[in-house]
């Protein structure tokens, strides 16, 4: 079965600084990969997804993520963080061959942004 | 197009009471899911459905029941609520073809005292 690890529970960055959130997955082949964001008191919103092809994917709100097969990673990046990016971020993995298999989510990384 | 909606948004129950959470989607999605979110635990799958009339257990199904009598609705029931079921519950749906993107509802905050 697939699994997801987000090693960082909480990260604090200064506004304007760059950001990288880590995500490692366990799956025997190339999975579908997702990053979701959850603002306080809200549901989850999809930031970006990777299915195949170009390993660098662009998402909404200026985020990007890079799939590295050799490292089983799908890290999320943003070159310049804004205060409105403060939220919780979840990485998720899906099984390409079966839409019946639900996504598996990591435990999340909480991002705080300071002035 | 409302997407995924959840009813109610907030609820307080006493131990032993029962309730039903309603999830509705207007996107004609095949798959629907119920998750619970607890601090430091991420989202854990309770039950899911791959089509009308079908249900399956997820990671943490104990104490919950579900039904999918209509394609657009997915109900989550708590027969005898316990304090351990205090959580935020999220519903999600997925088309089942192509995009493979789960759409989430806004959540229901449940407190069991």
CSV table of C-alpha atoms in Angstrom, one decimal:
chain,number,residue,atom,x,y,z
A,1,UNK,CA,0.0,0.0,0.0
A,2,UNK,CA,1.1,3.5,-0.6
A,3,UNK,CA,2.2,5.9,2.1
A,4,UNK,CA,3.2,9.5,2.5
A,5,UNK,CA,5.6,11.2,4.9
A,6,UNK,CA,5.8,14.9,5.5
A,7,UNK,CA,8.9,15.2,7.8
A,8,UNK,CA,8.2,18.8,8.9
A,9,UNK,CA,5.3,19.3,11.2
A,10,UNK,CA,5.7,23.1,11.4
A,11,UNK,CA,7.8,25.6,9.4
A,12,UNK,CA,8.2,29.3,10.0
A,13,UNK,CA,9.5,31.6,7.2
A,14,UNK,CA,9.8,35.3,6.8
A,15,UNK,CA,7.6,37.0,4.3
A,16,UNK,CA,9.5,37.3,1.0
A,17,UNK,CA,11.7,34.3,1.7
A,18,UNK,CA,11.7,31.1,-0.3
A,19,UNK,CA,9.9,28.0,0.8
A,20,UNK,CA,10.3,24.3,0.4
A,21,UNK,CA,8.0,21.8,1.9
A,22,UNK,CA,9.1,18.2,1.8
A,23,UNK,CA,7.1,15.1,0.8
A,24,UNK,CA,8.3,11.6,0.5
A,25,UNK,CA,6.1,8.7,-0.7
A,26,UNK,CA,6.3,5.0,-0.7
A,27,UNK,CA,4.8,3.1,-3.7
A,28,UNK,CA,6.1,0.5,-6.0
A,29,UNK,CA,5.7,2.5,-9.2
A,30,UNK,CA,5.1,6.1,-10.1
A,31,UNK,CA,2.1,7.3,-8.3
A,32,UNK,CA,-0.2,10.2,-8.8
A,33,UNK,CA,1.0,13.0,-6.5
A,34,UNK,CA,-0.9,16.0,-5.1
A,35,UNK,CA,-0.4,19.0,-2.9
A,36,UNK,CA,-3.4,20.5,-1.1
A,37,UNK,CA,-3.6,23.6,1.0
A,38,UNK,CA,-6.0,24.2,3.9
A,39,UNK,CA,-6.5,27.7,5.3
A,40,UNK,CA,-7.7,28.0,8.9
A,41,UNK,CA,-11.3,26.9,9.2
A,42,UNK,CA,-11.5,25.9,5.5
A,43,UNK,CA,-11.6,22.8,3.4
A,44,UNK,CA,-8.8,21.6,1.3
A,45,UNK,CA,-7.9,23.2,-2.0
A,46,UNK,CA,-5.8,21.5,-4.7
A,47,UNK,CA,-2.5,23.4,-5.4
A,48,UNK,CA,-1.1,21.1,-8.0
A,49,UNK,CA,-0.8,17.6,-9.2
A,50,UNK,CA,1.6,15.3,-11.0
A,51,UNK,CA,0.5,12.4,-13.2
A,52,UNK,CA,3.2,11.9,-15.7
A,53,UNK,CA,5.5,13.9,-18.1
A,54,UNK,CA,7.4,17.0,-17.0
A,55,UNK,CA,8.6,16.4,-13.5
A,56,UNK,CA,8.3,20.1,-12.6
A,57,UNK,CA,4.7,21.1,-12.2
A,58,UNK,CA,3.2,24.5,-11.8
A,59,UNK,CA,0.3,25.2,-9.6
A,60,UNK,CA,-1.9,27.9,-8.4
A,61,UNK,CA,-0.8,30.8,-6.2
A,62,UNK,CA,2.8,30.7,-7.5
A,63,UNK,CA,3.6,27.2,-6.2
A,64,UNK,CA,5.5,24.5,-8.0
A,65,UNK,CA,6.6,21.0,-7.1
A,66,UNK,CA,9.2,18.7,-8.5
A,67,UNK,CA,8.8,14.9,-8.8
A,68,UNK,CA,12.1,13.1,-8.2
A,69,UNK,CA,11.7,9.4,-8.8
A,70,UNK,CA,15.2,8.5,-7.4
A,71,UNK,CA,14.4,10.2,-4.1
A,72,UNK,CA,10.7,9.2,-4.0
A,73,UNK,CA,10.0,12.8,-3.3
A,74,UNK,CA,7.5,15.5,-4.4
A,75,UNK,CA,8.6,18.7,-2.7
A,76,UNK,CA,6.6,21.9,-2.9
A,77,UNK,CA,8.4,25.2,-3.5
A,78,UNK,CA,7.6,28.9,-3.7
A,79,UNK,CA,10.3,31.5,-4.5
A,80,UNK,CA,8.7,34.3,-2.4
A,81,UNK,CA,6.3,33.6,0.4
A,82,UNK,CA,3.4,36.0,1.2
A,83,UNK,CA,1.7,36.3,4.5
A,84,UNK,CA,-1.5,34.9,3.0
A,85,UNK,CA,0.4,31.6,2.4
A,86,UNK,CA,0.2,30.8,6.1
A,87,UNK,CA,-1.8,27.6,6.1
A,88,UNK,CA,-1.5,23.8,6.5
A,89,UNK,CA,-0.2,21.9,3.5
A,90,UNK,CA,-0.9,18.3,2.7
A,91,UNK,CA,0.8,16.0,0.3
A,92,UNK,CA,-1.2,13.0,-1.1
A,93,UNK,CA,-0.5,10.0,-3.2
A,94,UNK,CA,-2.9,8.1,-5.5
A,95,UNK,CA,-2.7,4.8,-7.4
A,96,UNK,CA,-2.7,5.4,-11.1
A,97,UNK,CA,-4.2,2.0,-12.1
A,98,UNK,CA,-7.3,2.2,-9.9
A,99,UNK,CA,-9.6,5.1,-9.3
A,100,UNK,CA,-11.1,2.9,-6.6
A,101,UNK,CA,-8.2,3.4,-4.3
A,102,UNK,CA,-8.6,6.5,-2.2
A,103,UNK,CA,-5.8,9.0,-1.9
A,104,UNK,CA,-3.5,8.7,1.1
A,105,UNK,CA,-2.6,11.9,2.8
A,106,UNK,CA,0.4,12.9,4.8
A,107,UNK,CA,0.0,14.4,8.3
A,108,UNK,CA,0.5,17.9,7.0
A,109,UNK,CA,3.0,20.7,7.5
A,110,UNK,CA,1.8,23.9,9.1
A,111,UNK,CA,3.4,27.0,7.6
A,112,UNK,CA,3.7,30.2,9.6
A,113,UNK,CA,4.8,33.4,7.9
A,114,UNK,CA,6.4,36.2,9.9
A,115,UNK,CA,7.0,39.8,9.0
B,1,UNK,CA,-22.6,24.6,-9.3
B,2,UNK,CA,-22.2,24.4,-5.6
B,3,UNK,CA,-19.5,21.6,-5.7
B,4,UNK,CA,-19.4,19.6,-2.4
B,5,UNK,CA,-21.6,20.8,0.4
B,6,UNK,CA,-21.8,19.5,4.0
B,7,UNK,CA,-24.6,19.8,6.5
B,8,UNK,CA,-24.4,20.8,9.3
B,9,UNK,CA,-21.3,23.0,9.7
B,10,UNK,CA,-21.2,22.7,13.5
B,11,UNK,CA,-22.7,20.3,16.0
B,12,UNK,CA,-22.4,19.5,19.7
B,13,UNK,CA,-23.6,16.1,20.8
B,14,UNK,CA,-23.7,14.5,24.2
B,15,UNK,CA,-22.2,11.0,24.6
B,16,UNK,CA,-24.5,8.4,23.4
B,17,UNK,CA,-26.5,10.6,21.1
B,18,UNK,CA,-26.8,9.8,17.4
B,19,UNK,CA,-26.6,12.0,14.3
B,20,UNK,CA,-26.1,12.0,10.6
B,21,UNK,CA,-23.8,14.1,8.5
B,22,UNK,CA,-24.9,14.8,5.0
B,23,UNK,CA,-22.6,15.3,2.1
B,24,UNK,CA,-24.0,16.4,-1.3
B,25,UNK,CA,-22.2,16.9,-4.6
B,26,UNK,CA,-23.6,18.3,-7.8
B,27,UNK,CA,-20.8,17.3,-10.2
B,28,UNK,CA,-22.1,13.8,-11.0
B,29,UNK,CA,-19.0,12.2,-9.4
B,30,UNK,CA,-18.8,8.5,-8.9
B,31,UNK,CA,-16.6,8.3,-5.9
B,32,UNK,CA,-17.2,9.9,-2.5
B,33,UNK,CA,-15.2,9.9,0.7
B,34,UNK,CA,-15.5,10.7,4.4
B,35,UNK,CA,-12.4,11.8,6.3
B,36,UNK,CA,-11.8,13.0,9.8
B,37,UNK,CA,-9.1,15.5,10.7
B,38,UNK,CA,-7.5,15.6,14.1
B,39,UNK,CA,-4.5,17.7,15.1
B,40,UNK,CA,-1.3,16.1,14.1
B,41,UNK,CA,-3.0,13.2,12.4
B,42,UNK,CA,-3.7,14.6,9.0
B,43,UNK,CA,-6.8,13.3,7.2
B,44,UNK,CA,-7.8,9.7,7.9
B,45,UNK,CA,-10.3,7.9,5.7
B,46,UNK,CA,-13.4,6.7,7.5
B,47,UNK,CA,-15.5,5.2,4.7
B,48,UNK,CA,-15.8,5.7,1.0
B,49,UNK,CA,-18.1,4.8,-1.9
B,50,UNK,CA,-17.2,4.0,-5.5
B,51,UNK,CA,-20.7,4.3,-6.8
B,52,UNK,CA,-24.4,4.5,-5.9
B,53,UNK,CA,-25.4,1.7,-3.5
B,54,UNK,CA,-21.8,0.8,-2.6
B,55,UNK,CA,-19.7,1.5,0.5
B,56,UNK,CA,-16.3,0.4,1.8
B,57,UNK,CA,-14.4,0.8,5.0
B,58,UNK,CA,-11.4,3.1,5.2
B,59,UNK,CA,-8.7,3.4,7.8
B,60,UNK,CA,-10.8,4.3,10.8
B,61,UNK,CA,-14.4,3.0,10.3
B,62,UNK,CA,-15.3,1.9,13.8
B,63,UNK,CA,-18.2,3.7,15.3
B,64,UNK,CA,-19.4,5.1,12.0
B,65,UNK,CA,-21.9,3.9,9.3
B,66,UNK,CA,-22.5,5.2,5.8
B,67,UNK,CA,-25.0,5.0,3.1
B,68,UNK,CA,-25.0,6.0,-0.6
B,69,UNK,CA,-28.6,5.6,-1.7
B,70,UNK,CA,-28.4,8.4,-4.3
B,71,UNK,CA,-25.3,9.1,-6.4
B,72,UNK,CA,-25.2,12.7,-5.2
B,73,UNK,CA,-25.4,12.1,-1.5
B,74,UNK,CA,-23.2,10.3,1.0
B,75,UNK,CA,-24.4,10.1,4.6
B,76,UNK,CA,-22.2,9.5,7.6
B,77,UNK,CA,-23.9,8.2,10.7
B,78,UNK,CA,-22.8,8.1,14.3
B,79,UNK,CA,-25.1,5.7,16.2
B,80,UNK,CA,-23.8,6.4,19.7
B,81,UNK,CA,-21.4,9.3,19.8
B,82,UNK,CA,-18.3,9.1,21.9
B,83,UNK,CA,-15.8,11.9,22.9
B,84,UNK,CA,-13.2,10.3,20.8
B,85,UNK,CA,-15.3,11.2,17.8
B,86,UNK,CA,-14.8,14.9,18.4
B,87,UNK,CA,-13.2,16.0,15.2
B,88,UNK,CA,-13.6,17.9,12.0
B,89,UNK,CA,-15.2,15.8,9.3
B,90,UNK,CA,-14.6,16.4,5.6
B,91,UNK,CA,-16.4,14.9,2.6
B,92,UNK,CA,-14.8,14.7,-0.8
B,93,UNK,CA,-15.8,13.5,-4.2
B,94,UNK,CA,-14.0,12.3,-7.3
B,95,UNK,CA,-15.1,12.0,-10.9
B,96,UNK,CA,-13.6,8.6,-11.4
B,97,UNK,CA,-12.4,9.3,-14.9
B,98,UNK,CA,-9.6,11.5,-16.2
B,99,UNK,CA,-8.8,14.3,-13.7
B,100,UNK,CA,-8.5,12.2,-10.6
B,101,UNK,CA,-8.9,15.3,-8.5
B,102,UNK,CA,-10.7,15.1,-5.2
B,103,UNK,CA,-13.0,18.0,-4.4
B,104,UNK,CA,-13.5,18.7,-0.7
B,105,UNK,CA,-16.4,20.1,1.2
B,106,UNK,CA,-16.0,22.9,3.8
B,107,UNK,CA,-16.1,20.5,6.8
B,108,UNK,CA,-18.3,19.8,9.8
B,109,UNK,CA,-16.9,20.5,13.3
B,110,UNK,CA,-18.4,18.0,15.7
B,111,UNK,CA,-17.9,18.1,19.5
B,112,UNK,CA,-19.0,15.3,21.7
B,113,UNK,CA,-19.2,16.1,25.4
